[in-house]
Short mmCIF file of C-alpha atoms in Angstrom, two decimals:
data_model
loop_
_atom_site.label_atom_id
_atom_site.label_comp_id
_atom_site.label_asym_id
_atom_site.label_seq_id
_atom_site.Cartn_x
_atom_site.Cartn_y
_atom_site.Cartn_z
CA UNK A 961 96.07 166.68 80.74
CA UNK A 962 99.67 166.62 79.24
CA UNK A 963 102.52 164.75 81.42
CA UNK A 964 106.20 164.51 80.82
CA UNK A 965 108.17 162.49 83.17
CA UNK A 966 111.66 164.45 83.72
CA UNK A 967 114.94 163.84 84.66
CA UNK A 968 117.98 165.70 86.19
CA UNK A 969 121.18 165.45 88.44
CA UNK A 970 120.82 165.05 92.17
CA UNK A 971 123.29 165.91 95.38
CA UNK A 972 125.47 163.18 94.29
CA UNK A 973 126.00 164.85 90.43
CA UNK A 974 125.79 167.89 91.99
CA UNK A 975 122.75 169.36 91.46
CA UNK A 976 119.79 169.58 93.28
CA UNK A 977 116.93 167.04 91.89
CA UNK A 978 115.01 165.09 94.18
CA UNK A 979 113.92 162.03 91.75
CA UNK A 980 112.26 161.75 88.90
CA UNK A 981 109.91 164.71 88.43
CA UNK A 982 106.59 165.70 86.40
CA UNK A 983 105.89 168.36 84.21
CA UNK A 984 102.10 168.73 83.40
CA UNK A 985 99.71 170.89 82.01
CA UNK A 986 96.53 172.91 84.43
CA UNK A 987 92.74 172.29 82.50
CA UNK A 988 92.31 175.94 83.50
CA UNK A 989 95.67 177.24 81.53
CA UNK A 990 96.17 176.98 77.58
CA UNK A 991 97.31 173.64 77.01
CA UNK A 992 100.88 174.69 75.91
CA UNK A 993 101.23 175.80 79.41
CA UNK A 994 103.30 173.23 81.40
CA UNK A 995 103.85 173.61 85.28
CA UNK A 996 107.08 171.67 87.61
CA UNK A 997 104.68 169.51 89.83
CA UNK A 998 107.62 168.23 91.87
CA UNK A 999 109.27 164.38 92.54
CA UNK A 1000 106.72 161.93 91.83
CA UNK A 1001 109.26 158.87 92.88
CA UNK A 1002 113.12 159.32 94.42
CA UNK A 1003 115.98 158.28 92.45
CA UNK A 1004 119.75 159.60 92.23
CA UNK A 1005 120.08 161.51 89.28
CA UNK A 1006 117.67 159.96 87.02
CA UNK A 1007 119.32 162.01 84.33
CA UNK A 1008 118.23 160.00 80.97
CA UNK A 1009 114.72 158.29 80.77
CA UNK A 1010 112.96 156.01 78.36
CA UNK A 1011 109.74 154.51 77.99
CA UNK A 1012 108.89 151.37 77.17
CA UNK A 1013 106.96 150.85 73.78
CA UNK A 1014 104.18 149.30 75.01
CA UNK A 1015 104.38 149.10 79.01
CA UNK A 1016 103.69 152.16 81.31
CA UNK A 1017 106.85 151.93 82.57
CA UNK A 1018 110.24 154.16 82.08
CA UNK A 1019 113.66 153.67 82.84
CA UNK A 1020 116.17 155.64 84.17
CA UNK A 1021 120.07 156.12 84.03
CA UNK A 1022 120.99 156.68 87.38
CA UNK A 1023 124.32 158.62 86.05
CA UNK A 1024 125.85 158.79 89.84
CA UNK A 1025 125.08 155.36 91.03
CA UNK A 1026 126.28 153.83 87.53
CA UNK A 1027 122.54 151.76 87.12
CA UNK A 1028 119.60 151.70 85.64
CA UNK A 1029 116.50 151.43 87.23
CA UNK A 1030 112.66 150.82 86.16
CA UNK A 1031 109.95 152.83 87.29
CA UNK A 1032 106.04 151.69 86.64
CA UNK A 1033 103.13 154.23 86.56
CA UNK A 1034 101.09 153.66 89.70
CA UNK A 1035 98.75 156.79 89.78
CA UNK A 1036 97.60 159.31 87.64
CA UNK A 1037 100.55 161.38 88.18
CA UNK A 1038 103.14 158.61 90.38
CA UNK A 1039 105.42 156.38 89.91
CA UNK A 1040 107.06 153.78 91.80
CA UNK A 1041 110.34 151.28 91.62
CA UNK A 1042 109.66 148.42 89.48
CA UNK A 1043 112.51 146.12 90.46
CA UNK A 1044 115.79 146.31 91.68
CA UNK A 1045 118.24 149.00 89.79
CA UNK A 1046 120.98 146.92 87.90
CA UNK A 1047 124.23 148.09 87.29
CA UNK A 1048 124.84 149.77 84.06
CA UNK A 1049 128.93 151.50 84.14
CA UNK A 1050 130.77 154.64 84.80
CA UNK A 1051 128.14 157.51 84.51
CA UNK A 1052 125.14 155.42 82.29
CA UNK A 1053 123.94 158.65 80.36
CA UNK A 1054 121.77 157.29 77.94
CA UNK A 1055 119.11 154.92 77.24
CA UNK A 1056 117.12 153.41 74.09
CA UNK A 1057 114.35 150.23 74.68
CA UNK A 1058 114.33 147.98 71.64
CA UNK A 1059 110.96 148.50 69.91
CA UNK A 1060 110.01 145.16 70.85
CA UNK A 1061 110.47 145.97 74.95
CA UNK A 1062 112.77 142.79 75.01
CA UNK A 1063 115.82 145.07 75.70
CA UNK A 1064 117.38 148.05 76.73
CA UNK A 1065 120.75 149.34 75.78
CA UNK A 1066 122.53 151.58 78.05
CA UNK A 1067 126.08 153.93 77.32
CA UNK A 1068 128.24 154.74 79.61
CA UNK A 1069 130.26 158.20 79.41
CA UNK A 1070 132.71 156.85 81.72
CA UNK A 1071 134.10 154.03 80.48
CA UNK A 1072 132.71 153.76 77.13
CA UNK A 1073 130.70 150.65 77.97
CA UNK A 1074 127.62 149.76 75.95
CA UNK A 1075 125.16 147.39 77.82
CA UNK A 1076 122.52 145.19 76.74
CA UNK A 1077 119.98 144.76 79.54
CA UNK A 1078 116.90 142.11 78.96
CA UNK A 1079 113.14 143.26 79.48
CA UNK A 1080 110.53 140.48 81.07
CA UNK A 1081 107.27 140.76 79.84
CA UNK A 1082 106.09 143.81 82.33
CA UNK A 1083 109.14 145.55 81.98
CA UNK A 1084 111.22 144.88 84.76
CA UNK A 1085 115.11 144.38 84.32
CA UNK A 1086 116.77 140.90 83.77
CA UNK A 1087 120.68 141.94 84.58
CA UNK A 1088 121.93 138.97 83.07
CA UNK A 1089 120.79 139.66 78.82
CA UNK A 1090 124.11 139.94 77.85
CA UNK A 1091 125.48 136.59 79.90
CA UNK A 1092 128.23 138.81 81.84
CA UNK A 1093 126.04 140.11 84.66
CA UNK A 1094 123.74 143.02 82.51
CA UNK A 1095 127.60 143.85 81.30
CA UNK A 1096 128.64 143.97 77.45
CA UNK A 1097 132.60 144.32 77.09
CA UNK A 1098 133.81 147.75 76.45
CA UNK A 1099 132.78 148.63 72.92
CA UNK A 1100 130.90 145.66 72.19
CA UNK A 1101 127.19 144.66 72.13
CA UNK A 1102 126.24 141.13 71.77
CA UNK A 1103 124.64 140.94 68.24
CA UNK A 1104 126.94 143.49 67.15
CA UNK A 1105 130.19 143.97 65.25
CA UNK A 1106 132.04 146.50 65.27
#
């Protein structure tokens, strides 16, 4: 059966998601036929996810709340919190795990702030990667020059 974990604003970006939802497909319909199943897991507007290369578990920018969180597979067709949610910046928007799973690297619409956030080895979220609490200066990633 095909699965897509998906994202979208809640009450507190004004919209109306409950979590992190699942689209998937029905063995009795064409396979290119994919059906809302509902929240599998709560979360305030998961609106960006990720998955981790290697790990069943995704991440989510939490755009309202300013955090990311990490979410491991614990069902066919569930998901639950993998950690505590660690905070990201002004309305995180997007997310990209380092092909190794060591990192993740959030933005941040709001203030322009581009995070480094470190991966242990089953995924969950070590705030502290970039040594300023999960928190790269604005415009600046460790590693990186501008």
């Amino acid at each position: 059966m095909t699965r897509f974990w998906l994202g979208g604003y809640g009450p507190d970006m004004h919209g109306d998601a409950a979590g992190i939802g699942l689209l998937a497909g029905d063995e009795a319909r064409p396979q290119a036929t994919l059906s809302y199943r509902g929240a599998v897991v709560p979360a305030g507007s998961p609106s960006w996810l990720a998955q981790h290369p290697s790990l069943d578990v995704v991440y989510a920018a939490l755009e309202g709340a300013g955090e990311v969180a990490a979410f491991v597979r614990s069902g066919e067709s569930a998901l639950r919190p993998l950690g505590a949610s660690v905070p990201a910046g002004d309305d995180v928007c997007h997310l990209a795990v380092s092909p190794d799973g060591r990192f993740l690297v959030a933005s941040c619409y709001g203030d322009g702030r581009v995070v480094r956030i470190g991966l242990d080895s089953e995924g969950r979220l070590v705030p502290d990667a970039a040594g300023q609490g999960g928190r790269a200066a604005r415009g600046a990633v460790r590693g990186f020059r501008r």
